[in-house]
Amino acid sequence: MLARLVRPLGLLTLTGLTAACASGSSGKGTFRPSGSLARPAASDAAQAAPHTLPTEQVDAQVLQSYAAYQKAYKKAYETNDPSPLSEVATDPLLTTLTEDIERTRAKGVIWRFVNISNPRVYARSDDGYTVYVVDCMRTLAAYRFSAKTGKRLGGGPGGTYQYRTAVTYESGAWKVSNTKRDKPC
């Protein structure tokens, strides 16, 4: 069960964030009051295992990967091309989405939708290689179009649901491995 594998972050995260914001460190990726910004090298972030990084840095990487997944997900359904998903998702979710997009393409339709996302990290596995994100996702509208003519075939206003998503560190990158729609939020 998912609940047994995770531990809540609560006060520990708040303490870590407060300490990180209050420290005078000029490490990579931190704001420097002198007016310059430093960005970590892409290779540093890609090669560092999660257990070697501070929690807030891992959380930032996870949320960035989650946002990249949402963008690729939207594009995959708009184009009926699941190939971009392999960069941001892994099995079992990758196979599920690929099969669904192929079924959608076989029907001759595409989907276009507008989502408003507000994700946050809420837990992590004991080994730190899976981080769990909760997101109250609001779909403003979702429409189905003919892939041949572009004519709108159906759809309408969406809803607001909470999604629980597992983001797993695999082959040097954070990828979405599973997501479940939960209760309305």
Coordinates of N, CA and C in Angstrom, one line a residue, residues 18-174:
T18 N 13.2 26.9 6.3 CA 13.6 28.1 7.0 C 15.1 28.2 7.2
A19 N 15.7 27.1 7.5 CA 17.2 27.1 7.6 C 17.9 27.4 6.3
A20 N 17.3 26.9 5.2 CA 17.9 27.2 3.9 C 17.8 28.7 3.5
C21 N 16.6 29.3 3.8 CA 16.4 30.7 3.5 C 17.2 31.6 4.4
A22 N 17.5 31.2 5.6 CA 18.2 32.0 6.5 C 19.7 31.9 6.4
S23 N 20.2 30.8 5.8 CA 21.6 30.6 5.7 C 22.3 31.6 4.8
G24 N 23.5 32.0 5.0 CA 24.2 32.9 4.2 C 25.0 32.2 3.1
S25 N 24.8 31.0 2.9 CA 25.5 30.2 1.9 C 25.4 30.8 0.5
S26 N 26.5 30.7 -0.2 CA 26.5 31.2 -1.6 C 26.7 30.0 -2.5
G27 N 26.1 28.8 -2.1 CA 26.2 27.6 -2.9 C 25.5 27.8 -4.2
K28 N 25.7 26.8 -5.1 CA 25.1 26.8 -6.4 C 23.6 26.9 -6.3
G29 N 23.0 27.8 -7.2 CA 21.6 27.9 -7.3 C 20.9 28.8 -6.3
T30 N 21.7 29.4 -5.4 CA 21.1 30.3 -4.4 C 21.2 31.8 -4.9
F31 N 20.3 32.6 -4.4 CA 20.3 34.0 -4.7 C 21.4 34.7 -3.9
R32 N 22.1 35.5 -4.6 CA 23.2 36.3 -4.0 C 22.7 37.7 -4.0
P33 N 22.7 38.3 -2.8 CA 22.2 39.7 -2.6 C 23.0 40.7 -3.4
S34 N 24.2 40.4 -3.9 CA 25.0 41.3 -4.7 C 24.3 41.5 -6.1
G35 N 23.3 40.8 -6.4 CA 22.6 41.0 -7.6 C 22.8 39.9 -8.7
S36 N 23.6 38.9 -8.4 CA 23.8 37.9 -9.5 C 23.1 36.6 -9.0
L37 N 22.7 35.9 -10.0 CA 22.1 34.6 -9.8 C 23.0 33.5 -10.3
A38 N 23.1 32.4 -9.5 CA 23.9 31.3 -10.0 C 23.0 30.1 -10.2
R39 N 23.2 29.4 -11.3 CA 22.4 28.3 -11.7 C 23.3 27.0 -11.6
P40 N 22.8 25.9 -11.1 CA 23.6 24.7 -11.0 C 23.8 24.2 -12.4
A41 N 25.0 23.6 -12.7 CA 25.2 23.0 -14.0 C 24.3 21.8 -14.2
A42 N 23.8 21.6 -15.4 CA 22.8 20.6 -15.6 C 23.4 19.2 -15.3
S43 N 24.7 19.0 -15.5 CA 25.3 17.7 -15.3 C 25.4 17.4 -13.8
D44 N 25.5 18.5 -12.9 CA 25.6 18.3 -11.5 C 24.2 17.7 -11.0
A45 N 23.1 18.3 -11.4 CA 21.8 17.9 -11.0 C 21.5 16.5 -11.5
A46 N 21.9 16.2 -12.7 CA 21.5 14.9 -13.3 C 22.3 13.8 -12.7
Q47 N 23.5 14.0 -12.2 CA 24.3 13.0 -11.7 C 24.2 12.7 -10.2
A48 N 23.8 13.7 -9.5 CA 23.7 13.6 -8.1 C 22.5 12.7 -7.6
A49 N 22.8 11.7 -6.8 CA 21.7 10.9 -6.3 C 21.0 11.6 -5.3
P50 N 19.7 11.3 -5.1 CA 18.8 12.1 -4.2 C 19.3 12.1 -2.8
H51 N 19.9 11.0 -2.3 CA 20.3 11.0 -0.9 C 21.6 11.9 -0.6
T52 N 22.2 12.4 -1.7 CA 23.4 13.2 -1.5 C 23.0 14.7 -1.5
L53 N 21.8 15.0 -1.8 CA 21.3 16.4 -1.9 C 20.4 16.8 -0.7
P54 N 20.4 18.1 -0.4 CA 19.5 18.6 0.6 C 18.0 18.4 0.2
T55 N 17.2 18.2 1.1 CA 15.7 17.9 0.8 C 15.1 18.9 -0.1
E56 N 15.4 20.2 0.2 CA 14.7 21.3 -0.6 C 15.2 21.2 -2.0
Q57 N 16.4 20.8 -2.3 CA 16.9 20.8 -3.6 C 16.3 19.6 -4.4
V58 N 16.1 18.5 -3.7 CA 15.4 17.3 -4.3 C 14.0 17.7 -4.6
D59 N 13.3 18.3 -3.6 CA 11.9 18.7 -3.9 C 11.8 19.6 -5.1
A60 N 12.7 20.6 -5.2 CA 12.7 21.5 -6.4 C 12.9 20.7 -7.7
Q61 N 13.8 19.7 -7.7 CA 14.0 18.9 -8.9 C 12.8 18.1 -9.2
V62 N 12.1 17.5 -8.2 CA 10.9 16.7 -8.4 C 9.8 17.6 -8.9
L63 N 9.6 18.7 -8.4 CA 8.5 19.6 -8.9 C 8.8 20.1 -10.3
Q64 N 10.0 20.3 -10.6 CA 10.4 20.7 -12.0 C 10.1 19.6 -12.9
S65 N 10.5 18.4 -12.5 CA 10.2 17.2 -13.4 C 8.7 16.9 -13.5
Y66 N 7.9 17.2 -12.5 CA 6.5 17.0 -12.5 C 5.9 18.0 -13.5
A67 N 6.4 19.3 -13.5 CA 5.9 20.3 -14.4 C 6.2 19.9 -15.9
A68 N 7.4 19.4 -16.1 CA 7.8 18.9 -17.4 C 6.9 17.8 -17.9
Y69 N 6.5 16.9 -17.0 CA 5.6 15.8 -17.3 C 4.3 16.3 -17.7
Q70 N 3.7 17.3 -17.0 CA 2.4 17.9 -17.3 C 2.5 18.5 -18.7
K71 N 3.5 19.2 -19.0 CA 3.7 19.8 -20.3 C 3.7 18.8 -21.4
A72 N 4.5 17.7 -21.2 CA 4.7 16.6 -22.2 C 3.3 15.9 -22.4
Y73 N 2.6 15.7 -21.2 CA 1.3 15.0 -21.3 C 0.3 15.8 -22.1
K74 N 0.3 17.1 -21.9 CA -0.6 17.9 -22.7 C -0.3 17.8 -24.2
K75 N 1.0 17.9 -24.5 CA 1.5 17.9 -25.9 C 1.2 16.5 -26.6
A76 N 1.4 15.5 -25.8 CA 1.2 14.1 -26.3 C -0.3 13.9 -26.7
Y77 N -1.2 14.4 -26.0 CA -2.6 14.3 -26.3 C -3.1 15.2 -27.4
E78 N -2.4 16.4 -27.5 CA -2.7 17.3 -28.6 C -2.2 16.9 -29.9
T79 N -1.2 16.1 -29.9 CA -0.6 15.6 -31.2 C -0.7 14.1 -31.5
N80 N -1.3 13.4 -30.5 CA -1.4 11.9 -30.6 C -0.1 11.3 -30.8
D81 N 1.0 11.9 -30.2 CA 2.3 11.4 -30.2 C 2.9 11.2 -28.8
P82 N 2.9 9.9 -28.3 CA 3.4 9.7 -27.0 C 4.9 9.7 -26.8
S83 N 5.7 9.9 -27.9 CA 7.1 9.8 -27.7 C 7.8 10.8 -26.8
P84 N 7.3 12.0 -26.6 CA 8.0 12.9 -25.6 C 7.8 12.5 -24.2
L85 N 6.8 11.6 -23.9 CA 6.6 11.2 -22.6 C 7.7 10.3 -22.0
S86 N 8.5 9.6 -22.9 CA 9.5 8.8 -22.4 C 10.6 9.5 -21.7
E87 N 10.8 10.8 -21.9 CA 11.8 11.6 -21.2 C 11.3 12.0 -19.8
V88 N 10.0 12.0 -19.5 CA 9.5 12.5 -18.3 C 8.7 11.5 -17.5
A89 N 8.4 10.3 -18.1 CA 7.6 9.3 -17.4 C 8.3 7.9 -17.6
T90 N 7.9 7.0 -16.7 CA 8.5 5.7 -16.7 C 7.3 4.7 -16.4
D91 N 7.6 3.4 -16.6 CA 6.5 2.4 -16.4 C 6.2 2.3 -14.9
P92 N 5.0 2.0 -14.6 CA 3.9 1.5 -15.4 C 3.1 2.7 -16.1
L93 N 3.3 3.9 -15.7 CA 2.5 5.0 -16.3 C 2.8 5.2 -17.7
L94 N 4.0 5.1 -18.1 CA 4.4 5.3 -19.5 C 3.6 4.4 -20.5
T95 N 3.6 3.1 -20.1 CA 2.8 2.1 -21.0 C 1.4 2.5 -21.0
T96 N 0.8 2.8 -19.9 CA -0.6 3.1 -19.8 C -1.0 4.3 -20.7
L97 N -0.2 5.4 -20.6 CA -0.4 6.6 -21.4 C -0.2 6.3 -22.9
T98 N 0.8 5.6 -23.2 CA 1.1 5.3 -24.6 C 0.0 4.5 -25.3
E99 N -0.5 3.5 -24.5 CA -1.7 2.7 -25.1 C -2.9 3.6 -25.2
D100 N -3.2 4.5 -24.3 CA -4.4 5.4 -24.3 C -4.2 6.3 -25.5
I101 N -3.1 6.9 -25.7 CA -2.9 7.8 -26.8 C -3.0 7.1 -28.2
E102 N -2.5 5.9 -28.2 CA -2.7 5.1 -29.5 C -4.2 4.8 -29.7
R103 N -4.9 4.5 -28.7 CA -6.4 4.3 -28.9 C -7.1 5.5 -29.3
T104 N -6.7 6.7 -28.8 CA -7.2 8.0 -29.1 C -6.9 8.3 -30.6
R105 N -5.7 8.0 -31.0 CA -5.3 8.2 -32.4 C -6.1 7.3 -33.3
A106 N -6.3 6.1 -33.0 CA -7.1 5.1 -33.8 C -8.5 5.6 -34.0
K107 N -9.1 6.3 -33.0 CA -10.4 6.9 -33.1 C -10.4 8.1 -34.0
G108 N -9.3 8.7 -34.4 CA -9.2 9.8 -35.2 C -9.5 11.1 -34.5
V109 N -9.2 11.2 -33.2 CA -9.5 12.4 -32.4 C -8.2 12.8 -31.7
I110 N -8.2 14.1 -31.3 CA -7.2 14.6 -30.4 C -7.9 15.3 -29.3
W111 N -7.2 15.5 -28.2 CA -7.7 16.2 -27.0 C -6.9 17.5 -26.8
R112 N -7.6 18.6 -26.5 CA -7.0 19.8 -26.1 C -7.6 20.2 -24.8
F113 N -6.8 20.6 -23.8 CA -7.4 21.0 -22.5 C -6.5 22.0 -21.8
V114 N -7.0 22.7 -20.9 CA -6.3 23.7 -20.1 C -6.4 23.3 -18.6
N115 N -5.2 23.0 -18.0 CA -5.2 22.6 -16.6 C -4.4 23.7 -15.8
I116 N -4.9 23.9 -14.6 CA -4.2 24.8 -13.6 C -3.7 23.8 -12.6
S117 N -2.4 23.8 -12.4 CA -1.7 22.9 -11.4 C -1.2 23.7 -10.2
N118 N -1.3 23.0 -9.1 CA -0.7 23.6 -7.9 C -0.1 22.5 -7.0
P119 N 1.1 21.9 -7.5 CA 1.6 20.7 -6.9 C 2.5 21.1 -5.7
R120 N 2.6 20.1 -4.8 CA 3.5 20.2 -3.6 C 3.9 18.8 -3.2
V121 N 5.1 18.7 -2.7 CA 5.7 17.4 -2.2 C 5.0 17.2 -0.9
Y122 N 4.5 16.0 -0.7 CA 3.9 15.6 0.6 C 4.5 14.5 1.3
A123 N 5.3 13.7 0.6 CA 6.0 12.5 1.2 C 7.1 12.0 0.4
R124 N 7.8 11.1 0.9 CA 8.9 10.4 0.2 C 9.1 9.0 0.7
S125 N 9.6 8.1 -0.1 CA 9.9 6.8 0.3 C 11.1 6.8 1.3
D126 N 11.2 5.7 2.1 CA 12.3 5.7 3.0 C 13.7 5.8 2.4
D127 N 13.9 5.2 1.2 CA 15.2 5.3 0.5 C 15.4 6.6 -0.2
G128 N 14.4 7.4 -0.3 CA 14.5 8.7 -1.0 C 14.4 8.7 -2.5
Y129 N 14.2 7.6 -3.1 CA 14.3 7.5 -4.5 C 12.9 7.6 -5.2
T130 N 11.8 7.8 -4.3 CA 10.5 8.1 -4.8 C 10.0 9.2 -3.9
V131 N 9.5 10.2 -4.6 CA 8.9 11.4 -3.9 C 7.5 11.5 -4.4
Y132 N 6.6 11.8 -3.5 CA 5.2 11.8 -3.8 C 4.7 13.3 -3.8
V133 N 4.0 13.6 -4.9 CA 3.4 14.9 -5.1 C 1.9 14.9 -5.1
V134 N 1.3 15.8 -4.4 CA -0.1 16.0 -4.4 C -0.4 17.3 -5.2
D135 N -1.5 17.2 -6.0 CA -1.8 18.4 -6.9 C -3.3 18.5 -7.0
C136 N -3.8 19.7 -6.6 CA -5.2 20.0 -6.8 C -5.3 20.5 -8.3
M137 N -5.5 19.6 -9.2 CA -5.5 20.0 -10.6 C -6.9 20.4 -11.1
R138 N -7.0 21.6 -11.6 CA -8.2 22.2 -12.1 C -8.2 22.2 -13.6
T139 N -9.1 21.5 -14.2 CA -9.2 21.5 -15.7 C -10.3 22.5 -16.0
L140 N -9.8 23.6 -16.6 CA -10.8 24.7 -17.0 C -11.7 24.3 -18.1
A141 N -11.1 23.5 -19.1 CA -11.9 23.0 -20.2 C -11.1 21.9 -20.9
A142 N -11.9 21.0 -21.5 CA -11.3 19.8 -22.2 C -12.2 19.6 -23.4
Y143 N -11.6 19.6 -24.6 CA -12.3 19.4 -25.8 C -11.7 18.3 -26.7
R144 N -12.6 17.6 -27.3 CA -12.1 16.6 -28.3 C -12.4 17.1 -29.7
F145 N -11.3 16.9 -30.5 CA -11.4 17.4 -31.9 C -11.1 16.3 -32.9
S146 N -11.6 16.4 -34.1 CA -11.3 15.5 -35.2 C -9.9 15.8 -35.6
A147 N -9.1 14.7 -35.7 CA -7.7 14.8 -36.2 C -7.6 15.2 -37.6
K148 N -8.7 14.9 -38.4 CA -8.7 15.2 -39.9 C -9.2 16.6 -40.2
T149 N -10.3 16.9 -39.6 CA -10.9 18.2 -40.0 C -10.6 19.3 -39.0
G150 N -10.3 19.0 -37.7 CA -10.1 20.0 -36.7 C -11.4 20.4 -36.1
K151 N -12.5 19.9 -36.5 CA -13.8 20.2 -35.9 C -13.9 19.7 -34.5
R152 N -14.5 20.6 -33.6 CA -14.7 20.2 -32.3 C -15.8 19.2 -32.2
L153 N -15.6 18.0 -31.5 CA -16.6 17.0 -31.5 C -17.3 16.9 -30.1
G154 N -16.7 17.4 -29.1 CA -17.3 17.3 -27.8 C -16.4 17.9 -26.7
G155 N -16.9 17.7 -25.5 CA -16.1 18.2 -24.4 C -16.8 19.4 -23.7
G156 N -16.1 20.1 -22.9 CA -16.7 21.2 -22.1 C -15.9 21.5 -20.9
P157 N -16.6 22.1 -19.9 CA -15.9 22.5 -18.7 C -15.4 21.2 -18.0
G158 N -14.3 21.4 -17.4 CA -13.7 20.3 -16.6 C -14.1 20.3 -15.2
G159 N -13.2 19.7 -14.3 CA -13.5 19.7 -12.9 C -12.2 19.9 -12.2
T160 N -12.3 19.8 -10.9 CA -11.1 19.9 -10.0 C -11.0 18.7 -9.2
Y161 N -9.8 18.0 -9.3 CA -9.6 16.8 -8.6 C -8.2 16.8 -8.0
Q162 N -8.0 16.1 -6.9 CA -6.7 16.0 -6.3 C -6.0 14.8 -7.0
Y163 N -4.8 14.9 -7.4 CA -4.0 13.8 -8.0 C -2.8 13.6 -7.1
R164 N -2.6 12.3 -6.8 CA -1.4 11.8 -6.1 C -0.5 11.2 -7.1
T165 N 0.8 11.7 -7.1 CA 1.7 11.2 -8.2 C 3.0 10.8 -7.6
A166 N 3.5 9.6 -8.0 CA 4.8 9.2 -7.6 C 5.9 9.6 -8.6
V167 N 6.9 10.2 -8.2 CA 8.0 10.7 -9.1 C 9.2 9.9 -8.6
T168 N 9.8 9.1 -9.5 CA 10.9 8.2 -9.1 C 12.2 8.6 -9.8
Y169 N 13.3 8.5 -9.0 CA 14.6 8.8 -9.5 C 15.1 7.5 -10.3
E170 N 15.3 7.7 -11.6 CA 15.7 6.5 -12.4 C 16.7 7.0 -13.4
S171 N 17.8 6.3 -13.5 CA 18.9 6.6 -14.5 C 19.3 8.0 -14.5
G172 N 19.4 8.6 -13.3 CA 19.9 9.9 -13.2 C 18.9 11.0 -13.4
A173 N 17.6 10.7 -13.5 CA 16.6 11.7 -13.7 C 15.3 11.3 -12.9
W174 N 14.6 12.3 -12.5 CA 13.3 12.2 -11.9 C 12.2 12.0 -13.0

